[in-house]
Coordinates of C-alpha atoms in Angstrom, one line a residue:
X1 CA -88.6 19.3 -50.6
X2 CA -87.0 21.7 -48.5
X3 CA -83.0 20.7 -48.8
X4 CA -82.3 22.1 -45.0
X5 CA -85.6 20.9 -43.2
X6 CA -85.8 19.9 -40.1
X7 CA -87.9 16.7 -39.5
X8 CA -89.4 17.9 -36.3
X9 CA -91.2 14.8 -35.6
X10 CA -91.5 13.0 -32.3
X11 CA -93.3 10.5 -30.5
X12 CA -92.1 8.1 -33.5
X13 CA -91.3 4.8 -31.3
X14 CA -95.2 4.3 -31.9
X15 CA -93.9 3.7 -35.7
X16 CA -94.6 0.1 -37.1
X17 CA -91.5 -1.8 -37.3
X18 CA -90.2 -1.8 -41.1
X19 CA -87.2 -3.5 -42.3
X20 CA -85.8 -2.6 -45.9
X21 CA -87.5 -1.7 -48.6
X22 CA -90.7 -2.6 -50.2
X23 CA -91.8 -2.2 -53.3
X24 CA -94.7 -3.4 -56.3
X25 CA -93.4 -5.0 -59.8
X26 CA -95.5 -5.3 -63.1
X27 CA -95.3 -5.5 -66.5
X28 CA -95.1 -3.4 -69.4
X29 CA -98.6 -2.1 -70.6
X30 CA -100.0 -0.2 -73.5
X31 CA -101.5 3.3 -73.5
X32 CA -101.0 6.3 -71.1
X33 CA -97.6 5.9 -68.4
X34 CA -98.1 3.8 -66.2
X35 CA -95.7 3.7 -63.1
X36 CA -94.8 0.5 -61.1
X37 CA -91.9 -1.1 -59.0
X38 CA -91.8 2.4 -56.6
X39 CA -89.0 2.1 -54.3
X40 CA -87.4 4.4 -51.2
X41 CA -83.9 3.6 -50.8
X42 CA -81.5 5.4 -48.1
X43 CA -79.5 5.2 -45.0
X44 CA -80.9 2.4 -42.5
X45 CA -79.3 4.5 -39.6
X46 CA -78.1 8.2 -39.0
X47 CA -76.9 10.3 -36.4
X48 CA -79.4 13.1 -34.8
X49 CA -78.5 16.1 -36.6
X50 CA -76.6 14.2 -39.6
X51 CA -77.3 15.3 -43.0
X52 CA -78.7 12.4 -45.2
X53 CA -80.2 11.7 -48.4
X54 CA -83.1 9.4 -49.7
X55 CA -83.7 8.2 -53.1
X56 CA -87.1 7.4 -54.6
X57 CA -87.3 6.0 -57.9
X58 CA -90.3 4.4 -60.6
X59 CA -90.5 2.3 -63.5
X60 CA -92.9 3.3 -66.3
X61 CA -94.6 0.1 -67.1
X62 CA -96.9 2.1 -69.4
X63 CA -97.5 2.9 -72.9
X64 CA -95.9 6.7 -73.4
X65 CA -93.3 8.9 -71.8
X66 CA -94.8 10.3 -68.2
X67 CA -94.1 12.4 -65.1
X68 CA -93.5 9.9 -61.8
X69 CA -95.6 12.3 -59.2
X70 CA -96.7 11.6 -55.9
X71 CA -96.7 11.8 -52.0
X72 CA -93.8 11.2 -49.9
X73 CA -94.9 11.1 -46.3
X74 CA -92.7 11.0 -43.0
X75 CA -93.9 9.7 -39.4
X76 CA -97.1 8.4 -38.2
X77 CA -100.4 9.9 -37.7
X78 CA -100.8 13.7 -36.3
X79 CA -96.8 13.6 -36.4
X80 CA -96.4 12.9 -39.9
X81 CA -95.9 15.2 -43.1
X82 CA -96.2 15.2 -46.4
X83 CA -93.7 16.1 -48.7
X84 CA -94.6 16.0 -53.2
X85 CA -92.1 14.3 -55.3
X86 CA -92.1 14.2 -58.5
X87 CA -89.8 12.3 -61.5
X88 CA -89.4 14.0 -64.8
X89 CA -90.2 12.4 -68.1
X90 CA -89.5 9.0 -67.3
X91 CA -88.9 6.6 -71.1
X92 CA -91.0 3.5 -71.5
X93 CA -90.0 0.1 -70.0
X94 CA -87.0 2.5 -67.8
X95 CA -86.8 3.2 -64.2
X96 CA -85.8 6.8 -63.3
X97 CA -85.2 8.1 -59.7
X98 CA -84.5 11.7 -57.7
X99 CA -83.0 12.6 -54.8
X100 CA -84.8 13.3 -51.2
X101 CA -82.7 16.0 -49.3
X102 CA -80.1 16.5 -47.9
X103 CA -81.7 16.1 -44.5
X104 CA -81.8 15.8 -41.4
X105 CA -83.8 14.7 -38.2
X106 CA -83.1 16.3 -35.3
X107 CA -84.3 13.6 -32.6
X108 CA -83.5 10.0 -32.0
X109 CA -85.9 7.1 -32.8
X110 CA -87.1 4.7 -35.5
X111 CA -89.0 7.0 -38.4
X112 CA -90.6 5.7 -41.7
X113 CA -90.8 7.2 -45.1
X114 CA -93.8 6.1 -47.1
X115 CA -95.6 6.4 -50.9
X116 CA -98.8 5.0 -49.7
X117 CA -100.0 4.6 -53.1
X118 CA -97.6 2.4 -54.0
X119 CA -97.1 0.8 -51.1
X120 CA -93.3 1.7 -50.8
X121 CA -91.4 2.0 -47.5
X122 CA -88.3 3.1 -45.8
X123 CA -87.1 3.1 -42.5
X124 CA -84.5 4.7 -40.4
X125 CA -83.1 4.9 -37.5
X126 CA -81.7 8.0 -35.7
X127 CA -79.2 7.2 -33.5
X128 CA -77.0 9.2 -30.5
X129 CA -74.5 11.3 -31.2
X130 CA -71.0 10.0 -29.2
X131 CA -69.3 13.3 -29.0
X132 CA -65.7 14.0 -27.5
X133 CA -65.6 17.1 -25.1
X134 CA -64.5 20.0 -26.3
X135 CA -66.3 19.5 -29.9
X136 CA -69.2 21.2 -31.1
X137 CA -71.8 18.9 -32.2
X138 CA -74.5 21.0 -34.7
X139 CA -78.3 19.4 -34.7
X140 CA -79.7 21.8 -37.1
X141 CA -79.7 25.4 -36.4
X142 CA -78.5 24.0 -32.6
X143 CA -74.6 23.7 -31.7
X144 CA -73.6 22.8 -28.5
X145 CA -70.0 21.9 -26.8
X146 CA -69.1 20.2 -22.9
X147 CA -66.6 20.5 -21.9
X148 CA -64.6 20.9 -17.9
X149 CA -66.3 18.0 -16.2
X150 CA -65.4 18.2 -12.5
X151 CA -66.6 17.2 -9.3
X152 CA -67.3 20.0 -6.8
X153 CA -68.0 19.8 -3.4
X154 CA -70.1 23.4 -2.8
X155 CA -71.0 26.1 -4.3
X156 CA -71.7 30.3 -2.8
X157 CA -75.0 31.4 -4.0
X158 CA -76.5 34.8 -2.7
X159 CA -79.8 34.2 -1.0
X160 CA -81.4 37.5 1.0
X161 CA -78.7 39.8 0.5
X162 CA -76.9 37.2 2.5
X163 CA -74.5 34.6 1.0
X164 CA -74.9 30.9 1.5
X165 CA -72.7 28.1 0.8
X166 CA -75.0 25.4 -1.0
X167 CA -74.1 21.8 -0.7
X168 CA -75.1 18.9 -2.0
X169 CA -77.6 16.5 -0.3
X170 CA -76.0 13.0 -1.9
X171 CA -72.4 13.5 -1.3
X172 CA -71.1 15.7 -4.1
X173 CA -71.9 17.4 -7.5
X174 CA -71.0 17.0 -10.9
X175 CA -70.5 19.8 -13.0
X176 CA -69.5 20.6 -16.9
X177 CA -69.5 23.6 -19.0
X178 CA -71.5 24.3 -21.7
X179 CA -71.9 26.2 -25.0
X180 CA -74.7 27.0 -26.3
X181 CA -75.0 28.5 -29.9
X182 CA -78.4 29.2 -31.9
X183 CA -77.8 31.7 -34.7
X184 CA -81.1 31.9 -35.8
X185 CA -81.7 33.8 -31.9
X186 CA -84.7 32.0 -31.3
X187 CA -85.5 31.9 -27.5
X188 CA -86.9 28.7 -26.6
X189 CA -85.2 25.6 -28.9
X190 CA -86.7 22.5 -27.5
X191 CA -84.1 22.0 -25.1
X192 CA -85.4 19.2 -22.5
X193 CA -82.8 18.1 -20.1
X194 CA -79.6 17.6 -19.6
X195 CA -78.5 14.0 -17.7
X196 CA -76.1 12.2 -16.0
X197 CA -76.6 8.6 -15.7
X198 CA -80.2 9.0 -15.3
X199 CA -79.6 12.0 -12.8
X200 CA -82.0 14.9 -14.2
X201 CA -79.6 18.2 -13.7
X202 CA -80.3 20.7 -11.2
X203 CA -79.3 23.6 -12.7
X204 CA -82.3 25.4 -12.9
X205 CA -83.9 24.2 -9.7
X206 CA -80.8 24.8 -7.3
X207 CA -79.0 28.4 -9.0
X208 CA -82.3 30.2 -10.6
X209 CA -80.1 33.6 -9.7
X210 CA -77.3 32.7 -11.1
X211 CA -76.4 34.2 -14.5
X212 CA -73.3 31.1 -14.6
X213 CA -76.0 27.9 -14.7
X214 CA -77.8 27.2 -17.7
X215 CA -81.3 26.7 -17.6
X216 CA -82.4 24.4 -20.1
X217 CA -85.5 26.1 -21.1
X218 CA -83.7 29.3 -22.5
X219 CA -80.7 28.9 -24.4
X220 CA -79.9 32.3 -26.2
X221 CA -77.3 32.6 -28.8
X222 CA -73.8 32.4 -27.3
X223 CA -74.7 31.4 -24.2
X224 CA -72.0 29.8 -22.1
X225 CA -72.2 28.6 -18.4
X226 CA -72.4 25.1 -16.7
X227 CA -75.2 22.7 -15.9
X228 CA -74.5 20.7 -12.1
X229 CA -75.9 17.1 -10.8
X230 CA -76.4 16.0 -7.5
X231 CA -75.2 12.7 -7.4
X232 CA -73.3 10.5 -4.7
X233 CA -69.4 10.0 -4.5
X234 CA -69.3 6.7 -4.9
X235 CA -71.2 7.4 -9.0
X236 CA -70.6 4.8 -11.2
X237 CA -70.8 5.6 -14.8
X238 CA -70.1 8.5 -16.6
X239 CA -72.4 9.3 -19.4
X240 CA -73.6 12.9 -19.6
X241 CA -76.5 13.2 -22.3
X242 CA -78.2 15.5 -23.6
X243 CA -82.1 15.1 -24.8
X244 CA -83.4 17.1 -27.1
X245 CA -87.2 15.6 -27.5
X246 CA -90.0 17.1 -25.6
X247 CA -91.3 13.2 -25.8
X248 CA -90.8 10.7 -23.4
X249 CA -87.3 9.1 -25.2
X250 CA -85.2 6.9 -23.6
X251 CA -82.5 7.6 -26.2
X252 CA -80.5 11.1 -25.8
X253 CA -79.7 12.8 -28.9
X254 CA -75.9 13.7 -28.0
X255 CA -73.5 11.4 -25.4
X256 CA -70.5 12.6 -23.8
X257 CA -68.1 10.2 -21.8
X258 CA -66.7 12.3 -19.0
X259 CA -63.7 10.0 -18.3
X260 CA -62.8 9.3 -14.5
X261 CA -63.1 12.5 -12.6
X262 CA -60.9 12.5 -9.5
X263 CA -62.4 13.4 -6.1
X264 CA -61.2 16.4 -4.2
X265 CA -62.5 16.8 -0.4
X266 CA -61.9 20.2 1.2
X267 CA -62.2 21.1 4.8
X268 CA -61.2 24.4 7.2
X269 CA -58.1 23.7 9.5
X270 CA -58.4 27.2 11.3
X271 CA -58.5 30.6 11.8
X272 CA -56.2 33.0 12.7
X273 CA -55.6 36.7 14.2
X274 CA -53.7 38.4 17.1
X275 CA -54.3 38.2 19.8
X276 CA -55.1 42.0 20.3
X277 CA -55.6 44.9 18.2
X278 CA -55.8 48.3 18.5
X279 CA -59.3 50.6 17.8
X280 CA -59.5 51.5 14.7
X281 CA -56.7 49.4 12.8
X282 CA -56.7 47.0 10.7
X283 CA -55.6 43.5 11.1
X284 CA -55.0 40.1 9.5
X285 CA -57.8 37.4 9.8
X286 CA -55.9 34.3 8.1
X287 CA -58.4 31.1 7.3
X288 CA -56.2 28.3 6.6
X289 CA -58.0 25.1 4.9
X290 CA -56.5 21.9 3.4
X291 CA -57.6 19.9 0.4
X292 CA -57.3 16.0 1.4
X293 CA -58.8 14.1 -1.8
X294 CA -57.7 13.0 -5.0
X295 CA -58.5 15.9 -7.3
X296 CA -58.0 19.5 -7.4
X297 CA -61.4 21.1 -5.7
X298 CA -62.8 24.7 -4.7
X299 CA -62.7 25.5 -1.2
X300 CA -66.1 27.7 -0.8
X301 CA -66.7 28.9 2.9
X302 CA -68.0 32.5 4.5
X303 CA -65.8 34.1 6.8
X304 CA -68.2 35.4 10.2
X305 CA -67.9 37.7 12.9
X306 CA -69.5 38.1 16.0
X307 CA -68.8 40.5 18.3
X308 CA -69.5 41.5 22.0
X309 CA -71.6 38.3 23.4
X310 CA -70.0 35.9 26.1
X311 CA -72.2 33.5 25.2
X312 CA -72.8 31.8 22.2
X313 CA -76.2 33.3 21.6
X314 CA -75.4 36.6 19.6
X315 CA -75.8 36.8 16.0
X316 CA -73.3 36.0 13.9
X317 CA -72.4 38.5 10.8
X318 CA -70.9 37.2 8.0
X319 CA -68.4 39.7 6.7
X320 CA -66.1 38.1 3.9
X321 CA -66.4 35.1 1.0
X322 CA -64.0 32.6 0.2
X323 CA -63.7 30.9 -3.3
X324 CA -60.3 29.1 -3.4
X325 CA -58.8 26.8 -5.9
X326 CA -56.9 24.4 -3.8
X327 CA -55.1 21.4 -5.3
X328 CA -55.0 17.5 -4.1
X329 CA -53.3 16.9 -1.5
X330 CA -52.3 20.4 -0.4
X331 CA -52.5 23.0 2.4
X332 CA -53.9 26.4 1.5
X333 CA -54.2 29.9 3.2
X334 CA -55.8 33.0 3.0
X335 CA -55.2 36.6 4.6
X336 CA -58.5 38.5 5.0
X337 CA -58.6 41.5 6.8
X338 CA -60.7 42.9 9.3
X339 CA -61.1 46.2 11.3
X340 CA -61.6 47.6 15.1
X341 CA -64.2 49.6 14.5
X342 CA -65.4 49.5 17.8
X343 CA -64.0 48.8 21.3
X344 CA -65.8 45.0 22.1
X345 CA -63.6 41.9 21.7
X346 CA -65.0 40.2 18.6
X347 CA -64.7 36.1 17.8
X348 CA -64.3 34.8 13.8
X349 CA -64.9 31.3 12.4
X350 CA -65.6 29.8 9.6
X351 CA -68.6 28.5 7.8
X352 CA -68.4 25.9 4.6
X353 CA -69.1 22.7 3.3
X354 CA -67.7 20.6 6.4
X355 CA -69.9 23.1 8.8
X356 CA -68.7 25.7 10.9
X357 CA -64.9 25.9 12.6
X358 CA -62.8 27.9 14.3
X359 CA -63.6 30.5 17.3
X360 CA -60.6 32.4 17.3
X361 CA -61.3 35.5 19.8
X362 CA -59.3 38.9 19.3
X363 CA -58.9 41.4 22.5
X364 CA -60.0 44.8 21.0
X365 CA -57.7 47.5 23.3
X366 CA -58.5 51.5 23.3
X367 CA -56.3 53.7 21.0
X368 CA -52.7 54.7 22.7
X369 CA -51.9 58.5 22.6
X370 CA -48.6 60.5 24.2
X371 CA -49.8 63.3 26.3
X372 CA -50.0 66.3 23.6
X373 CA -51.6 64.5 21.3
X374 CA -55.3 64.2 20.4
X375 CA -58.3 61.4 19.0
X376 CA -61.3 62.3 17.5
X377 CA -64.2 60.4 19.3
X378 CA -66.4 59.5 16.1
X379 CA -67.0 62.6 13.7
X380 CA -67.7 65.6 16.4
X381 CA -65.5 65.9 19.4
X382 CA -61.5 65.7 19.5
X383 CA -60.0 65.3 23.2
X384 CA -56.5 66.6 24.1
X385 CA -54.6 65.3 27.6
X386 CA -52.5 67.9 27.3
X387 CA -50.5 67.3 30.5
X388 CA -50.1 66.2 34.1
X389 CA -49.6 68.5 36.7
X390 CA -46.2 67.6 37.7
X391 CA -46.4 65.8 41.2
X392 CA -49.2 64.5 42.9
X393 CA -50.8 66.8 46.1
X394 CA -52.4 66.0 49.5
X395 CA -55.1 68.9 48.8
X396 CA -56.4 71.1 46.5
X397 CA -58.5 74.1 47.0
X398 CA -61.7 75.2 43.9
X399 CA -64.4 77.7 43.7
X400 CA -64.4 81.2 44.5
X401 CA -65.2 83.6 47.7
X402 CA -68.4 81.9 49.4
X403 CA -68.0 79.1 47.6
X404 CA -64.0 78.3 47.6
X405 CA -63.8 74.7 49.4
X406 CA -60.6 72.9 49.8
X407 CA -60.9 68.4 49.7
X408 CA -57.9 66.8 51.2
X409 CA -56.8 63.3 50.0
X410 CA -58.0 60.6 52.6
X411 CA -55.6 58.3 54.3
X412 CA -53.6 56.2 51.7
X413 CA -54.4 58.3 48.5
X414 CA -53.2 61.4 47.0
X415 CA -54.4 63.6 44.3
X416 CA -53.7 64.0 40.6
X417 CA -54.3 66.6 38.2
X418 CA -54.5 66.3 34.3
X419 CA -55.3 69.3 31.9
X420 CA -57.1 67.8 29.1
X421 CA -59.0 70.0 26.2
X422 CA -62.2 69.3 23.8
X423 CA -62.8 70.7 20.2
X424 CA -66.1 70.3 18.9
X425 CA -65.1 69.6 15.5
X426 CA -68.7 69.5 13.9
X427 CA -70.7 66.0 13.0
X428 CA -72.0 63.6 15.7
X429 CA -70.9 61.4 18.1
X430 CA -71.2 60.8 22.4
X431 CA -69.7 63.6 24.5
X432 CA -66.6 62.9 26.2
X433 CA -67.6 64.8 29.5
X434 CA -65.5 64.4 32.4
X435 CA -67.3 61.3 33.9
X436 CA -65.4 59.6 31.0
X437 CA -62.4 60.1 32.5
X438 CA -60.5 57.8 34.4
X439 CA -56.5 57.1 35.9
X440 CA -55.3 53.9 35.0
X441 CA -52.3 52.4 36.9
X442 CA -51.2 48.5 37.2
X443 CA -54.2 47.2 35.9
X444 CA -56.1 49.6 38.9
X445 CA -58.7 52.3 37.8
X446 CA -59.7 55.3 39.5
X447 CA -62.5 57.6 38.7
X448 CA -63.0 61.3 38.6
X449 CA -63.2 63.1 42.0
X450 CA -66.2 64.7 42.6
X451 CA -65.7 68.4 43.0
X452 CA -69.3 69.1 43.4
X453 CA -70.8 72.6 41.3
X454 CA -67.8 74.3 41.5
X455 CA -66.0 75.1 37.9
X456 CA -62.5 76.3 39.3
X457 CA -60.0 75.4 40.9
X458 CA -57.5 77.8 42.5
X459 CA -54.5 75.5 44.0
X460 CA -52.5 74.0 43.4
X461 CA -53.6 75.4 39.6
X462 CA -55.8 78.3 38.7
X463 CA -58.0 78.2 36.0
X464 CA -61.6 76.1 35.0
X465 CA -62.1 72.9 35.9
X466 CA -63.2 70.4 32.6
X467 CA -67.0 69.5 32.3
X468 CA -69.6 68.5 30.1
X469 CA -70.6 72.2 29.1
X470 CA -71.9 73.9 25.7
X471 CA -69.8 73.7 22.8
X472 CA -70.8 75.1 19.5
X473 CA -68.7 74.2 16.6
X474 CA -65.2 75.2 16.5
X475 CA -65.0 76.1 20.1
X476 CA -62.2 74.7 22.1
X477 CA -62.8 74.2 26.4
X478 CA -60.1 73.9 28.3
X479 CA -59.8 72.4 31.9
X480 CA -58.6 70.6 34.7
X481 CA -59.6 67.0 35.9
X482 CA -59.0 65.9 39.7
X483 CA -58.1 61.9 40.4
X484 CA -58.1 60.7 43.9
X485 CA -55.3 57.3 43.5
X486 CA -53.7 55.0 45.7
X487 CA -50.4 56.7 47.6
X488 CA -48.7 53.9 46.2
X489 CA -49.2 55.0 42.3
X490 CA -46.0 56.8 41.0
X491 CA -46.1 59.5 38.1
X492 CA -44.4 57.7 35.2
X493 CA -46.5 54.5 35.8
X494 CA -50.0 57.2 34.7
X495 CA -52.1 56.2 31.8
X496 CA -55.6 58.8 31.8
X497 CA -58.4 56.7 29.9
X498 CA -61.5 58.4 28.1
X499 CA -64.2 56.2 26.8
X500 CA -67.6 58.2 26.5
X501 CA -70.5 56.1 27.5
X502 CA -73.3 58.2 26.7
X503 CA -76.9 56.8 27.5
X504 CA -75.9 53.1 26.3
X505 CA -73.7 52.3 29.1
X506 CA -71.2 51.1 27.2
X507 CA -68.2 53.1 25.4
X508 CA -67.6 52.1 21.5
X509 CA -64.9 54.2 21.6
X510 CA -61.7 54.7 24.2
X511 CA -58.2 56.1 23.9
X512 CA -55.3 55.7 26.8
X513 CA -53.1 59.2 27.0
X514 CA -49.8 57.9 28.7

């Protein structure tokens, strides 16, 4: 037979019980050969996947020199085989034998070898392989090494462009590497399940997306990843198996003893970030978390953001992942960043395995600018407060001929003047017009004074006064603003704030010229 066949043969517990070897004797006889005393001798037991070798031999009982030929046959029923073996020229009165294999059988149970016609048997039992982890155990064309066991509390797994940290529903999981190796590259190799003290893994049902798990169905050559098990934290035992057998065994072809695997038990202690930021910098979003258990452990959370709501009803946007290695008993941080892209206060926490934690809530403030200098309100429009007329008046006079009006401050105020420019510098963006102008002094704010239609002003200055006008690309406007502030304000306490609103109410964008 075939030296390197495997004996794919299951559903063999239905096999009748056989112990030893049975055989026929008779006595010498005259005429043609004549073949008695058949016997099947071998291994009683044998690994799954261990090479063995069986040993059928005959007397010739009859009266010439003869070829021993007949029918070996393995299993029972629709799972057995046949298999010819034959003896060469065997003397009279002498018993010859030949050698069955090697072999092997590549799934555990009892399985019988039989001549029927000579009513010889043999059985054998294939038993579990006990492997150590780290070694590669070979069932055939089939190699396979575990190795890593570890407990972990979490894991991140994408879901809806969206990332999600999955927990477990008893308490923790269990999870080992494995190697897979099948040279011969065939797709499917009878792989059943994998187990962990009669916990079926959950590999393929919990991380179908992820090209790390191992599902058990499709085990390509040099395929490496891990296989995970839902199981409580109080699990006693530590037997991970492996079953090859499409059947309905209760025996595993390969064992592993994972040894006492030490609990770790991760948890968020905070998050945090200044107090304030400027638009449009960066700044440090620090997640602090702690590891409290027994063994080392994975820290998996999602870093969120929400930003704008006074309530806790907005929607919460998750903008970062964390996948730490944290050890026992030890205190862990990392520095995230984070950016003011728009002018709204913004809150962070943090989402993992223990829930969600931490509101920490950041003060988003408008960009600071020295008179002179300019910001580019998104991609289109740059703004300039070029300067402050030098002392404040009690009246100013604008227009021309019929239409030249002069306002006078009322009682308690007096009037400020600021020359502020705007580039259209191409792209998009809301118009800074001249409602988005404002004088901001000891936490007071003062609007724009109205100066009606006019668009000049003749005294104290002379020249245009600033509006929303047409701008085409490239083109620079030039003009005056008029504030109407408290007598009490004095000219080095100034700050001129811009913050377009356009038709949203609401300005994503400021800056503060002071």
């Amino acid at each position: 037979m075939d030296r390197r066949k495997v004996l794919s043969l299951v559903g063999a517990s239905s096999l009748a019980s056989l112990a030893g070897c049975n055989t026929i004797r008779g006595a010498v006889r005259s005429g043609p050969p004549y073949f008695e005393d058949v016997e099947i001798s071998g291994p009683e037991e044998a690994n799954a996947g261990e090479d063995f070798e069986l040993e059928v031999s005959a007397k010739n009982t009859g009266g010439r020199t003869g070829t021993f030929s007949t029918t070996l046959t393995i299993g029972e029923g629709a799972f057995s085989i046949d298999e010819n073996v034959t003896i060469e020229e065997i003397p009279i009165t002498e018993t010859k034998s030949t050698t069955v294999g090697p072999t092997f059988i590549g799934y555990t149970g009892e399985y019988s070898f039989r001549i029927t016609d000579y009513d010889a048997s043999h059985e054998i039992e294939i038993t579990t392989v006990n492997a150590d982890l780290g070694e590669q155990v070979a069932i055939g064309d089939l190699t396979l090494s575990v190795s890593n066991p570890r407990l972990v509390e979490s894991f991140l797994q994408e879901e809806f462009d969206e990332t999600e940290v999955v927990s477990p529903d008893n308490g923790i999981y269990v999870a080992v590497d494995l190697a897979v190796e099948n040279p011969d590259g065939e797709s499917d190799p009878a792989l059943r399940a994998f187990e962990l003290d009669d916990e079926v893994a959950q590999s393929q049902a919990l991380f179908p997306d992820d090209d790390s798990a191992v599902t058990y169905r499709d085990a390509q050559p040099g395929e490496t990843g891990y296989v995970v098990f839902d199981v409580s934290r109080d699990l006693a035992g530590d037997a991970f198996s492996f079953y090859r057998s499409l059947g309905d065994s209760e025996t595993p072809e390969i064992s592993w003893s994972l040894g006492e695997l030490p609990t770790p038990n991760t948890s968020t202690v905070g998050v945090l970030t200044p107090s304030s930021a400027e638009l449009d910098a960066e700044y440090p979003v620090i997640v602090e978390f702690e590891n409290t258990g027994e063994g080392d452990g994975f820290y998996n959370a999602i870093l969120e953001r929400r930003i704008g709501t006074e309530d806790e009803s907005g929607a919460w946007e998750q903008i970062a992942t964390i996948s730490e290695s944290v050890s026992a008993e030890s205190t862990k941080e990392v520095e995230l960043s984070d950016s003011a892209n728009v002018l709204t206060d913004r809150k962070y926490r943090v989402r993992g395995p223990d829930g969600a934690s931490g509101r920490d809530e950041i003060d988003i403030k408008p960009v600071s600018r020295d008179f002179g200098e300019s910001y580019a309100f998104g991609d289109r429009w740059e703004v300039t407060v070029e300067t402050l007329y030098p002392q404040f008046v009690q009246s100013i006079t604008v227009g021309k001929g019929y239409s030249e009006e002069t306002y006078t401050a009322d009682s308690g105020q007096q009037i400020l003047l600021a020359e502020v420019s705007r580039e259209n510098i191409g792209g998009g963006g809301t118009i800074p017009d001249e409602e988005s102008f404002a004088v901001v002094s000891n936490s007071e704010t003062y609007d724009r004074f109205d100066t009606g239609y006019v668009s000049t002003i003749s005294d104290p200055v002379s020249g245009e006064l600033f509006d929303r006008g047409y701008q085409s690309e490239g083109e620079l406007m030039v003009g005056w603003l008029v504030f109407a502030v408290s007598d009490s304000v004095l000219m080095d306490e100034v700050q001129i704030r811009c913050a377009p609103t356009g038709f949203s109410g609401s300005a994503e964008k400021a800056a503060i010229w002071s």
